[in-house]
Structures are given as C-alpha cells and as structure tokens.
C-alpha cells in the first residue's frame, strides 16, 4: 500500500475510499471558483482529505461543513481547520435535510470514485435541499451524466439527473495532477436542481426509466409491456429504443401511461 504524507500527517492510501489527492492549486482554485460559492452559502464539502479544496473554499466562505470518513484525515482537518464543522463519518449516512434547515446546501467535492453513483442518487433524492453540487468524478461517469440521446453513454444516469437537474460539464482534469495517480482522467460537473420538478411522481418516473432501459437493444414496447398498460400510448414511440428519447420525450411518454396494474 502507498503512503501519502502532507504536513504533519501520513496515511496509508485506501483505495476503497477513493483517495486520490489533488496537487495542483490552479485546478483546485478553478473548481471552487466555478462552484459559485460565496460568503453567505451553506456549504458542504464531501471528502476534504488533506484540504486541497477546503483551503480554497475558506477564502470565499470562512465557515462551512465537511464530511470525512477516514479518521486520520478527519483528525488532520480538525487540527488544520478548527473553525469548520467536521462530520466524521460517511456522506451516505448524513441527513442532508437536517443540514439544510436554514438554507439549502451548496455541495462541493472531489468525490470517492467507488461511490460516485450512490452519491449522485443521494443528491438527486435530496435535490430540494440543494442549491447546486460541483463534483469532480471519473471522466467516464461525467460523460454518462451529461450524455445526449442516441449515444452509448446515454442511459439511466443521464435521464434521471437531467430530468430533475440542469447539468453542466465544466472541464476535464488529467490524471497527472493527483497523488497517487489514478488510472483514469477526471472531470468536473455542476449539477443544479430545477426550480420545480417537471414530474410530480418522481418515484414512478424513476422506476419507469429503469424499466425502459432494462434491455437497451429492445424497443420500448418490449421493455415496458410487462409492467405497464400501454393502450393509451402513441404507438410509433413504442417502436423506438429508450436511448432515442429526449428527456422531454420521456416525460411525454410517462404522462401517457396508465397507472401500473
Ligand atoms: N478533496 C481531497 C480528497 C479527495 S479523495 C482532494 O481533492 O485532494 C476522496 C476523499 O473522500 C478522501 O479524503 C476519502 O477519505 C473521503 N471519503 C471516501 N469515502 C467517503 C465517504 N463515504 N464519506 C465521506 N468521505 C469519504
């Protein structure tokens, strides 16, 4: 196992915790600047690590919250940045609604790649408690989030997120600026929940999107017919594959469905 040292702290890097630390100050500045964070924001940083982003955020907003799972890194943050509110634990376990009682959260983070999807879905579920999320993730996942119809990247992740949030692919970050160096490049994405949900039944929509993409090569008709009564649906659409539908097409189709039997 590799060790990484910064100031007074040395840790054995834990792959499971997605520990790839940013070393380029231009990049950390760029990420924080592009988040739109300001002094009055209620900021939550996921996985501060050795504080690469943390110290840039502090320049804009002196008091905020960080959540760090690694006890040694939590201790590092506690010592280096005593003015911050530190939650030592798992981001996936924290109550975002409770953190957002006074003001919705602006989330930032170079997030652990192993749990990117669970983090994204958790943010999506809690979108009413968010102003925005600026996240660095594996480039390949960023492409799947920002994907357009009729591409191989376009799938459940793109449709779920783009249905309820505006997605901005900000920029790519090469693997060379991390320590230890990961095997893949990264990218930064800005996720901004839409002011109002375009669909009332978000849970029903989520299930519908999952079923529509169940077997990508099959038509919508074949994927949907087991789970929905399709009598009321315009039949030309059903001859298409899910990947051909825009987000707006997904909304239209969902609205045409009769409730599941
Ligand atoms: N922000 C730092 C570190 C990024 S590496 C930088 O850019 O250099 C990812 C960080 O997330 C690590 O500090 C890791 O310990 C932490 N982490 C991993 N899983 C986590 C989880 N479930 N909840 C909170 N933090 C987590």
PDB file of C-alpha atoms and ligand atoms in Angstrom:
ATOM      1  CA  UNK A   1       0.000   0.000   0.000  1.00  0.00           C
ATOM      2  CA  UNK A   2       1.209   3.511  -0.829  1.00  0.00           C
ATOM      3  CA  UNK A   3       1.706   6.147   1.789  1.00  0.00           C
ATOM      4  CA  UNK A   4       0.975   9.806   1.265  1.00  0.00           C
ATOM      5  CA  UNK A   5       2.280  12.479   3.552  1.00  0.00           C
ATOM      6  CA  UNK A   6       1.144  16.061   3.864  1.00  0.00           C
ATOM      7  CA  UNK A   7       2.385  18.384   6.591  1.00  0.00           C
ATOM      8  CA  UNK A   8       2.273  16.504   9.910  1.00  0.00           C
ATOM      9  CA  UNK A   9       0.106  13.621   8.716  1.00  0.00           C
ATOM     10  CA  UNK A  10       0.976  10.447   6.858  1.00  0.00           C
ATOM     11  CA  UNK A  11      -1.649   7.963   5.764  1.00  0.00           C
ATOM     12  CA  UNK A  12      -1.709   4.619   4.006  1.00  0.00           C
ATOM     13  CA  UNK A  13      -3.824   5.348   0.948  1.00  0.00           C
ATOM     14  CA  UNK A  14      -7.120   3.478   0.970  1.00  0.00           C
ATOM     15  CA  UNK A  15      -8.296   2.607  -2.487  1.00  0.00           C
ATOM     16  CA  UNK A  16     -11.725   1.716  -1.162  1.00  0.00           C
ATOM     17  CA  UNK A  17     -12.157   5.306  -0.020  1.00  0.00           C
ATOM     18  CA  UNK A  18     -11.244   6.631  -3.465  1.00  0.00           C
ATOM     19  CA  UNK A  19      -8.264   8.536  -2.118  1.00  0.00           C
ATOM     20  CA  UNK A  20      -6.648  10.458  -4.954  1.00  0.00           C
ATOM     21  CA  UNK A  21      -5.454  13.787  -3.679  1.00  0.00           C
ATOM     22  CA  UNK A  22      -5.350  16.895  -5.826  1.00  0.00           C
ATOM     23  CA  UNK A  23      -1.953  18.517  -6.032  1.00  0.00           C
ATOM     24  CA  UNK A  24      -2.465  21.365  -8.499  1.00  0.00           C
ATOM     25  CA  UNK A  25      -3.522  24.637  -6.971  1.00  0.00           C
ATOM     26  CA  UNK A  26      -4.715  26.089 -10.280  1.00  0.00           C
ATOM     27  CA  UNK A  27      -7.170  23.236 -10.590  1.00  0.00           C
ATOM     28  CA  UNK A  28      -8.440  23.430  -7.021  1.00  0.00           C
ATOM     29  CA  UNK A  29      -8.977  27.182  -7.452  1.00  0.00           C
ATOM     30  CA  UNK A  30     -10.780  26.638 -10.722  1.00  0.00           C
ATOM     31  CA  UNK A  31     -13.128  24.057  -9.205  1.00  0.00           C
ATOM     32  CA  UNK A  32     -14.051  26.238  -6.255  1.00  0.00           C
ATOM     33  CA  UNK A  33     -14.446  29.384  -8.389  1.00  0.00           C
ATOM     34  CA  UNK A  34     -16.728  27.557 -10.824  1.00  0.00           C
ATOM     35  CA  UNK A  35     -18.977  26.351  -7.996  1.00  0.00           C
ATOM     36  CA  UNK A  36     -20.245  29.885  -7.469  1.00  0.00           C
ATOM     37  CA  UNK A  37     -19.619  29.540  -3.704  1.00  0.00           C
ATOM     38  CA  UNK A  38     -19.897  32.781  -1.761  1.00  0.00           C
ATOM     39  CA  UNK A  39     -19.678  34.033   1.822  1.00  0.00           C
ATOM     40  CA  UNK A  40     -23.364  33.529   2.608  1.00  0.00           C
ATOM     41  CA  UNK A  41     -23.621  29.992   1.336  1.00  0.00           C
ATOM     42  CA  UNK A  42     -24.355  26.898   3.382  1.00  0.00           C
ATOM     43  CA  UNK A  43     -21.517  24.775   2.022  1.00  0.00           C
ATOM     44  CA  UNK A  44     -20.937  21.063   2.463  1.00  0.00           C
ATOM     45  CA  UNK A  45     -17.697  19.527   1.233  1.00  0.00           C
ATOM     46  CA  UNK A  46     -17.599  15.778   0.673  1.00  0.00           C
ATOM     47  CA  UNK A  47     -14.261  14.118   1.479  1.00  0.00           C
ATOM     48  CA  UNK A  48     -11.907  17.025   2.244  1.00  0.00           C
ATOM     49  CA  UNK A  49      -8.888  14.723   2.595  1.00  0.00           C
ATOM     50  CA  UNK A  50      -5.836  16.914   3.092  1.00  0.00           C
ATOM     51  CA  UNK A  51      -7.887  20.012   2.388  1.00  0.00           C
ATOM     52  CA  UNK A  52      -6.939  20.758  -1.232  1.00  0.00           C
ATOM     53  CA  UNK A  53     -10.383  22.203  -1.962  1.00  0.00           C
ATOM     54  CA  UNK A  54     -11.109  23.125   1.638  1.00  0.00           C
ATOM     55  CA  UNK A  55      -8.448  25.813   1.805  1.00  0.00           C
ATOM     56  CA  UNK A  56      -9.761  27.438  -1.374  1.00  0.00           C
ATOM     57  CA  UNK A  57     -13.360  27.346  -0.155  1.00  0.00           C
ATOM     58  CA  UNK A  58     -12.313  29.036   3.095  1.00  0.00           C
ATOM     59  CA  UNK A  59     -11.042  32.012   1.094  1.00  0.00           C
ATOM     60  CA  UNK A  60     -14.596  32.589  -0.133  1.00  0.00           C
ATOM     61  CA  UNK A  61     -16.628  31.360   2.815  1.00  0.00           C
ATOM     62  CA  UNK A  62     -14.968  31.140   6.229  1.00  0.00           C
ATOM     63  CA  UNK A  63     -17.390  28.775   7.936  1.00  0.00           C
ATOM     64  CA  UNK A  64     -18.874  25.608   6.497  1.00  0.00           C
ATOM     65  CA  UNK A  65     -19.286  21.855   6.974  1.00  0.00           C
ATOM     66  CA  UNK A  66     -17.121  18.975   5.795  1.00  0.00           C
ATOM     67  CA  UNK A  67     -17.755  15.237   5.977  1.00  0.00           C
ATOM     68  CA  UNK A  68     -14.762  12.889   6.015  1.00  0.00           C
ATOM     69  CA  UNK A  69     -14.846   9.143   6.585  1.00  0.00           C
ATOM     70  CA  UNK A  70     -11.136   8.428   7.129  1.00  0.00           C
ATOM     71  CA  UNK A  71     -10.392   9.014  10.850  1.00  0.00           C
ATOM     72  CA  UNK A  72      -6.812  10.129  10.203  1.00  0.00           C
ATOM     73  CA  UNK A  73      -7.873  12.672   7.623  1.00  0.00           C
ATOM     74  CA  UNK A  74     -10.713  13.806   9.863  1.00  0.00           C
ATOM     75  CA  UNK A  75      -8.124  14.413  12.578  1.00  0.00           C
ATOM     76  CA  UNK A  76      -5.981  16.327  10.083  1.00  0.00           C
ATOM     77  CA  UNK A  77      -8.905  18.586   9.165  1.00  0.00           C
ATOM     78  CA  UNK A  78      -9.855  19.073  12.817  1.00  0.00           C
ATOM     79  CA  UNK A  79      -6.343  20.295  13.589  1.00  0.00           C
ATOM     80  CA  UNK A  80      -5.747  22.374  10.453  1.00  0.00           C
ATOM     81  CA  UNK A  81      -9.205  23.922  10.189  1.00  0.00           C
ATOM     82  CA  UNK A  82     -10.709  24.110  13.695  1.00  0.00           C
ATOM     83  CA  UNK A  83     -13.212  26.746  12.537  1.00  0.00           C
ATOM     84  CA  UNK A  84     -15.041  24.234  10.314  1.00  0.00           C
ATOM     85  CA  UNK A  85     -17.844  21.911  11.324  1.00  0.00           C
ATOM     86  CA  UNK A  86     -16.464  18.426  10.808  1.00  0.00           C
ATOM     87  CA  UNK A  87     -18.690  15.397  10.480  1.00  0.00           C
ATOM     88  CA  UNK A  88     -16.512  12.336  10.890  1.00  0.00           C
ATOM     89  CA  UNK A  89     -18.425   9.682   9.006  1.00  0.00           C
ATOM     90  CA  UNK A  90     -19.941   8.516   5.764  1.00  0.00           C
ATOM     91  CA  UNK A  91     -21.554  11.064   3.456  1.00  0.00           C
ATOM     92  CA  UNK A  92     -24.142   8.449   2.513  1.00  0.00           C
ATOM     93  CA  UNK A  93     -25.351   8.327   6.142  1.00  0.00           C
ATOM     94  CA  UNK A  94     -25.801  12.012   6.811  1.00  0.00           C
ATOM     95  CA  UNK A  95     -29.148  13.743   6.924  1.00  0.00           C
ATOM     96  CA  UNK A  96     -28.985  16.407   4.226  1.00  0.00           C
ATOM     97  CA  UNK A  97     -32.426  17.763   5.039  1.00  0.00           C
ATOM     98  CA  UNK A  98     -31.297  18.467   8.597  1.00  0.00           C
ATOM     99  CA  UNK A  99     -28.170  20.258   7.364  1.00  0.00           C
ATOM    100  CA  UNK A 100     -30.302  22.384   5.080  1.00  0.00           C
ATOM    101  CA  UNK A 101     -32.926  23.583   7.552  1.00  0.00           C
ATOM    102  CA  UNK A 102     -31.748  27.202   7.483  1.00  0.00           C
ATOM    103  CA  UNK A 103     -30.596  27.313   3.891  1.00  0.00           C
ATOM    104  CA  UNK A 104     -30.226  24.832   1.046  1.00  0.00           C
ATOM    105  CA  UNK A 105     -26.749  23.385   0.632  1.00  0.00           C
ATOM    106  CA  UNK A 106     -24.064  24.110  -1.891  1.00  0.00           C
ATOM    107  CA  UNK A 107     -22.181  20.837  -2.167  1.00  0.00           C
ATOM    108  CA  UNK A 108     -18.605  20.528  -3.376  1.00  0.00           C
ATOM    109  CA  UNK A 109     -16.194  17.649  -3.567  1.00  0.00           C
ATOM    110  CA  UNK A 110     -13.579  15.614  -5.306  1.00  0.00           C
ATOM    111  CA  UNK A 111     -15.640  12.562  -4.578  1.00  0.00           C
ATOM    112  CA  UNK A 112     -14.557   8.971  -3.939  1.00  0.00           C
ATOM    113  CA  UNK A 113     -14.939   7.267  -7.301  1.00  0.00           C
ATOM    114  CA  UNK A 114     -16.081   3.959  -5.871  1.00  0.00           C
ATOM    115  CA  UNK A 115     -19.311   5.521  -4.589  1.00  0.00           C
ATOM    116  CA  UNK A 116     -19.985   8.129  -7.275  1.00  0.00           C
ATOM    117  CA  UNK A 117     -23.350   6.698  -8.299  1.00  0.00           C
ATOM    118  CA  UNK A 118     -24.733   6.328  -4.747  1.00  0.00           C
ATOM    119  CA  UNK A 119     -23.600   9.899  -4.032  1.00  0.00           C
ATOM    120  CA  UNK A 120     -25.341  11.177  -7.164  1.00  0.00           C
ATOM    121  CA  UNK A 121     -28.602   9.419  -6.348  1.00  0.00           C
ATOM    122  CA  UNK A 122     -28.492  10.645  -2.785  1.00  0.00           C
ATOM    123  CA  UNK A 123     -28.063  14.210  -4.002  1.00  0.00           C
ATOM    124  CA  UNK A 124     -30.846  13.684  -6.513  1.00  0.00           C
ATOM    125  CA  UNK A 125     -33.232  12.422  -3.833  1.00  0.00           C
ATOM    126  CA  UNK A 126     -32.360  15.406  -1.670  1.00  0.00           C
ATOM    127  CA  UNK A 127     -32.496  17.939  -4.521  1.00  0.00           C
ATOM    128  CA  UNK A 128     -34.921  20.173  -2.606  1.00  0.00           C
ATOM    129  CA  UNK A 129     -32.154  20.689  -0.032  1.00  0.00           C
ATOM    130  CA  UNK A 130     -29.577  21.724  -2.643  1.00  0.00           C
ATOM    131  CA  UNK A 131     -28.628  24.893  -4.465  1.00  0.00           C
ATOM    132  CA  UNK A 132     -26.013  23.087  -6.516  1.00  0.00           C
ATOM    133  CA  UNK A 133     -23.364  20.386  -6.437  1.00  0.00           C
ATOM    134  CA  UNK A 134     -19.948  20.854  -8.017  1.00  0.00           C
ATOM    135  CA  UNK A 135     -18.322  17.467  -8.193  1.00  0.00           C
ATOM    136  CA  UNK A 136     -15.163  16.022  -9.566  1.00  0.00           C
ATOM    137  CA  UNK A 137     -15.583  12.456 -10.703  1.00  0.00           C
ATOM    138  CA  UNK A 138     -14.255   9.928 -13.153  1.00  0.00           C
ATOM    139  CA  UNK A 139     -14.382  11.413 -16.635  1.00  0.00           C
ATOM    140  CA  UNK A 140     -16.301   8.451 -17.958  1.00  0.00           C
ATOM    141  CA  UNK A 141     -19.090   8.915 -15.395  1.00  0.00           C
ATOM    142  CA  UNK A 142     -19.241  12.643 -16.120  1.00  0.00           C
ATOM    143  CA  UNK A 143     -19.787  11.792 -19.786  1.00  0.00           C
ATOM    144  CA  UNK A 144     -22.619   9.456 -18.841  1.00  0.00           C
ATOM    145  CA  UNK A 145     -24.316  12.180 -16.791  1.00  0.00           C
ATOM    146  CA  UNK A 146     -24.072  14.813 -19.499  1.00  0.00           C
ATOM    147  CA  UNK A 147     -24.855  12.399 -22.361  1.00  0.00           C
ATOM    148  CA  UNK A 148     -27.195  13.215 -25.246  1.00  0.00           C
ATOM    149  CA  UNK A 149     -29.767  10.820 -26.756  1.00  0.00           C
ATOM    150  CA  UNK A 150     -28.608   8.256 -29.308  1.00  0.00           C
ATOM    151  CA  UNK A 151     -25.163   7.836 -27.795  1.00  0.00           C
ATOM    152  CA  UNK A 152     -23.858   4.814 -25.939  1.00  0.00           C
ATOM    153  CA  UNK A 153     -23.310   6.917 -22.809  1.00  0.00           C
ATOM    154  CA  UNK A 154     -26.986   7.924 -22.657  1.00  0.00           C
ATOM    155  CA  UNK A 155     -28.821   5.829 -20.101  1.00  0.00           C
ATOM    156  CA  UNK A 156     -30.472   5.762 -16.701  1.00  0.00           C
ATOM    157  CA  UNK A 157     -27.961   8.111 -15.072  1.00  0.00           C
ATOM    158  CA  UNK A 158     -28.336  10.800 -17.761  1.00  0.00           C
ATOM    159  CA  UNK A 159     -32.123  10.641 -17.868  1.00  0.00           C
ATOM    160  CA  UNK A 160     -32.610  10.612 -14.091  1.00  0.00           C
ATOM    161  CA  UNK A 161     -30.274  13.501 -13.475  1.00  0.00           C
ATOM    162  CA  UNK A 162     -31.190  15.620 -16.493  1.00  0.00           C
ATOM    163  CA  UNK A 163     -34.896  15.145 -15.740  1.00  0.00           C
ATOM    164  CA  UNK A 164     -34.665  16.927 -12.408  1.00  0.00           C
ATOM    165  CA  UNK A 165     -31.434  18.953 -12.671  1.00  0.00           C
ATOM    166  CA  UNK A 166     -29.564  21.168 -15.091  1.00  0.00           C
ATOM    167  CA  UNK A 167     -26.228  19.555 -15.865  1.00  0.00           C
ATOM    168  CA  UNK A 168     -23.120  21.484 -16.852  1.00  0.00           C
ATOM    169  CA  UNK A 169     -19.994  19.627 -17.846  1.00  0.00           C
ATOM    170  CA  UNK A 170     -17.338  22.129 -16.758  1.00  0.00           C
ATOM    171  CA  UNK A 171     -13.893  20.762 -17.626  1.00  0.00           C
ATOM    172  CA  UNK A 172     -11.658  17.753 -17.801  1.00  0.00           C
ATOM    173  CA  UNK A 173      -8.841  17.153 -15.316  1.00  0.00           C
ATOM    174  CA  UNK A 174      -5.989  14.875 -16.342  1.00  0.00           C
ATOM    175  CA  UNK A 175      -4.844  12.074 -14.055  1.00  0.00           C
ATOM    176  CA  UNK A 176      -1.382  13.606 -13.591  1.00  0.00           C
ATOM    177  CA  UNK A 177      -2.482  16.152 -11.003  1.00  0.00           C
ATOM    178  CA  UNK A 178      -3.438  13.525  -8.414  1.00  0.00           C
ATOM    179  CA  UNK A 179      -1.441  11.680  -5.845  1.00  0.00           C
ATOM    180  CA  UNK A 180      -1.484   8.708  -6.031  1.00  0.00           C
ATOM    181  CA  UNK A 181      -2.177   8.879  -9.743  1.00  0.00           C
ATOM    182  CA  UNK A 182      -5.420   7.140 -10.729  1.00  0.00           C
ATOM    183  CA  UNK A 183      -5.751   5.035 -13.864  1.00  0.00           C
ATOM    184  CA  UNK A 184      -8.373   7.328 -15.380  1.00  0.00           C
ATOM    185  CA  UNK A 185      -8.967  11.009 -16.074  1.00  0.00           C
ATOM    186  CA  UNK A 186     -11.498  13.112 -14.191  1.00  0.00           C
ATOM    187  CA  UNK A 187     -13.992  15.847 -14.943  1.00  0.00           C
ATOM    188  CA  UNK A 188     -15.909  18.464 -13.004  1.00  0.00           C
ATOM    189  CA  UNK A 189     -19.677  18.677 -13.289  1.00  0.00           C
ATOM    190  CA  UNK A 190     -22.063  21.299 -11.977  1.00  0.00           C
ATOM    191  CA  UNK A 191     -25.479  19.949 -11.017  1.00  0.00           C
ATOM    192  CA  UNK A 192     -28.265  22.452 -10.349  1.00  0.00           C
ATOM    193  CA  UNK A 193     -31.698  21.136  -9.372  1.00  0.00           C
ATOM    194  CA  UNK A 194     -34.518  22.640 -11.433  1.00  0.00           C
ATOM    195  CA  UNK A 195     -36.676  25.118  -9.510  1.00  0.00           C
ATOM    196  CA  UNK A 196     -39.656  22.825  -9.825  1.00  0.00           C
ATOM    197  CA  UNK A 197     -39.870  19.110 -10.551  1.00  0.00           C
ATOM    198  CA  UNK A 198     -41.165  18.652 -14.095  1.00  0.00           C
ATOM    199  CA  UNK A 199     -42.827  15.401 -12.986  1.00  0.00           C
ATOM    200  CA  UNK A 200     -44.888  15.046  -9.840  1.00  0.00           C
ATOM    201  CA  UNK A 201     -44.452  11.319  -9.344  1.00  0.00           C
ATOM    202  CA  UNK A 202     -40.633  11.244  -9.187  1.00  0.00           C
ATOM    203  CA  UNK A 203     -40.532   7.688  -7.773  1.00  0.00           C
ATOM    204  CA  UNK A 204     -42.820   6.399 -10.514  1.00  0.00           C
ATOM    205  CA  UNK A 205     -40.687   8.152 -13.121  1.00  0.00           C
ATOM    206  CA  UNK A 206     -37.522   6.641 -11.703  1.00  0.00           C
ATOM    207  CA  UNK A 207     -38.975   3.143 -11.938  1.00  0.00           C
ATOM    208  CA  UNK A 208     -40.239   3.834 -15.457  1.00  0.00           C
ATOM    209  CA  UNK A 209     -36.793   4.960 -16.678  1.00  0.00           C
ATOM    210  CA  UNK A 210     -35.179   1.868 -15.201  1.00  0.00           C
ATOM    211  CA  UNK A 211     -37.655  -0.411 -16.945  1.00  0.00           C
ATOM    212  CA  UNK A 212     -37.418   1.487 -20.245  1.00  0.00           C
ATOM    213  CA  UNK A 213     -33.644   0.894 -20.354  1.00  0.00           C
ATOM    214  CA  UNK A 214     -33.849  -2.635 -18.963  1.00  0.00           C
ATOM    215  CA  UNK A 215     -32.528  -4.200 -22.159  1.00  0.00           C
ATOM    216  CA  UNK A 216     -31.002  -1.435 -24.203  1.00  0.00           C
ATOM    217  CA  UNK A 217     -31.325  -3.194 -27.556  1.00  0.00           C
ATOM    218  CA  UNK A 218     -35.022  -3.873 -27.118  1.00  0.00           C
ATOM    219  CA  UNK A 219     -37.787  -1.497 -28.161  1.00  0.00           C
ATOM    220  CA  UNK A 220     -39.683   0.482 -25.566  1.00  0.00           C
ATOM    221  CA  UNK A 221     -42.678  -1.737 -26.273  1.00  0.00           C
ATOM    222  CA  UNK A 222     -40.769  -4.865 -25.312  1.00  0.00           C
ATOM    223  CA  UNK A 223     -39.255  -3.364 -22.205  1.00  0.00           C
ATOM    224  CA  UNK A 224     -42.433  -1.704 -20.957  1.00  0.00           C
ATOM    225  CA  UNK A 225     -45.227  -4.123 -21.850  1.00  0.00           C
ATOM    226  CA  UNK A 226     -44.784  -6.387 -18.818  1.00  0.00           C
ATOM    227  CA  UNK A 227     -45.025  -3.546 -16.346  1.00  0.00           C
ATOM    228  CA  UNK A 228     -47.460  -1.069 -17.885  1.00  0.00           C
ATOM    229  CA  UNK A 229     -50.759  -0.960 -19.687  1.00  0.00           C
ATOM    230  CA  UNK A 230     -49.768   0.666 -22.978  1.00  0.00           C
ATOM    231  CA  UNK A 231     -53.248   1.051 -24.521  1.00  0.00           C
ATOM    232  CA  UNK A 232     -53.162   4.814 -24.199  1.00  0.00           C
ATOM    233  CA  UNK A 233     -49.686   5.281 -25.623  1.00  0.00           C
ATOM    234  CA  UNK A 234     -48.942   6.597 -29.075  1.00  0.00           C
ATOM    235  CA  UNK A 235     -47.618   3.502 -30.826  1.00  0.00           C
ATOM    236  CA  UNK A 236     -44.849   4.989 -33.017  1.00  0.00           C
ATOM    237  CA  UNK A 237     -42.916   5.955 -29.906  1.00  0.00           C
ATOM    238  CA  UNK A 238     -43.038   2.389 -28.628  1.00  0.00           C
ATOM    239  CA  UNK A 239     -41.156   1.149 -31.692  1.00  0.00           C
ATOM    240  CA  UNK A 240     -38.127   3.179 -30.621  1.00  0.00           C
ATOM    241  CA  UNK A 241     -35.440   2.265 -28.141  1.00  0.00           C
ATOM    242  CA  UNK A 242     -35.155   4.170 -24.882  1.00  0.00           C
ATOM    243  CA  UNK A 243     -31.855   5.696 -25.988  1.00  0.00           C
ATOM    244  CA  UNK A 244     -33.657   7.552 -28.814  1.00  0.00           C
ATOM    245  CA  UNK A 245     -35.883   9.570 -26.470  1.00  0.00           C
ATOM    246  CA  UNK A 246     -35.015  13.056 -25.275  1.00  0.00           C
ATOM    247  CA  UNK A 247     -35.801  13.947 -21.679  1.00  0.00           C
ATOM    248  CA  UNK A 248     -38.930  15.753 -22.895  1.00  0.00           C
ATOM    249  CA  UNK A 249     -39.966  12.596 -24.818  1.00  0.00           C
ATOM    250  CA  UNK A 250     -39.557  10.584 -21.618  1.00  0.00           C
ATOM    251  CA  UNK A 251     -41.867  12.991 -19.790  1.00  0.00           C
ATOM    252  CA  UNK A 252     -44.449  12.784 -22.585  1.00  0.00           C
ATOM    253  CA  UNK A 253     -44.389   9.004 -22.651  1.00  0.00           C
ATOM    254  CA  UNK A 254     -44.607   8.738 -18.865  1.00  0.00           C
ATOM    255  CA  UNK A 255     -47.656  11.023 -18.832  1.00  0.00           C
ATOM    256  CA  UNK A 256     -49.397   8.818 -21.385  1.00  0.00           C
ATOM    257  CA  UNK A 257     -49.064   5.650 -19.327  1.00  0.00           C
ATOM    258  CA  UNK A 258     -51.970   4.275 -17.404  1.00  0.00           C
ATOM    259  CA  UNK A 259     -51.053   3.568 -13.786  1.00  0.00           C
ATOM    260  CA  UNK A 260     -49.407   0.122 -13.371  1.00  0.00           C
ATOM    261  CA  UNK A 261     -51.949  -2.656 -12.851  1.00  0.00           C
TER     262      UNK A 261
HETATM  263  N1  LIG B   1     -10.766  16.571  -1.512  1.00  0.00           N
HETATM  264  C1  LIG B   1      -9.458  15.930  -1.417  1.00  0.00           C
HETATM  265  C2  LIG B   1      -9.559  14.407  -1.256  1.00  0.00           C
HETATM  266  C3  LIG B   1     -10.236  13.680  -2.389  1.00  0.00           C
HETATM  267  S1  LIG B   1     -10.081  11.915  -2.274  1.00  0.00           S
HETATM  268  C4  LIG B   1      -8.621  16.293  -2.621  1.00  0.00           C
HETATM  269  O1  LIG B   1      -9.193  16.707  -3.634  1.00  0.00           O
HETATM  270  O2  LIG B   1      -7.401  16.160  -2.561  1.00  0.00           O
HETATM  271  C5  LIG B   1     -11.687  11.473  -1.612  1.00  0.00           C
HETATM  272  C6  LIG B   1     -11.854  11.791  -0.149  1.00  0.00           C
HETATM  273  O3  LIG B   1     -13.145  11.301   0.266  1.00  0.00           O
HETATM  274  C7  LIG B   1     -10.846  11.124   0.775  1.00  0.00           C
HETATM  275  O4  LIG B   1     -10.436  12.047   1.737  1.00  0.00           O
HETATM  276  C8  LIG B   1     -11.634   9.976   1.430  1.00  0.00           C
HETATM  277  O5  LIG B   1     -11.140   9.580   2.687  1.00  0.00           O
HETATM  278  C9  LIG B   1     -13.013  10.589   1.510  1.00  0.00           C
HETATM  279  N2  LIG B   1     -14.137   9.630   1.565  1.00  0.00           N
HETATM  280  C10 LIG B   1     -14.209   8.408   0.977  1.00  0.00           C
HETATM  281  N3  LIG B   1     -15.412   7.844   1.168  1.00  0.00           N
HETATM  282  C11 LIG B   1     -16.147   8.738   1.882  1.00  0.00           C
HETATM  283  C12 LIG B   1     -17.480   8.747   2.396  1.00  0.00           C
HETATM  284  N4  LIG B   1     -18.318   7.716   2.187  1.00  0.00           N
HETATM  285  N5  LIG B   1     -17.912   9.822   3.089  1.00  0.00           N
HETATM  286  C13 LIG B   1     -17.080  10.868   3.282  1.00  0.00           C
HETATM  287  N6  LIG B   1     -15.810  10.934   2.828  1.00  0.00           N
HETATM  288  C14 LIG B   1     -15.342   9.879   2.133  1.00  0.00           C
END
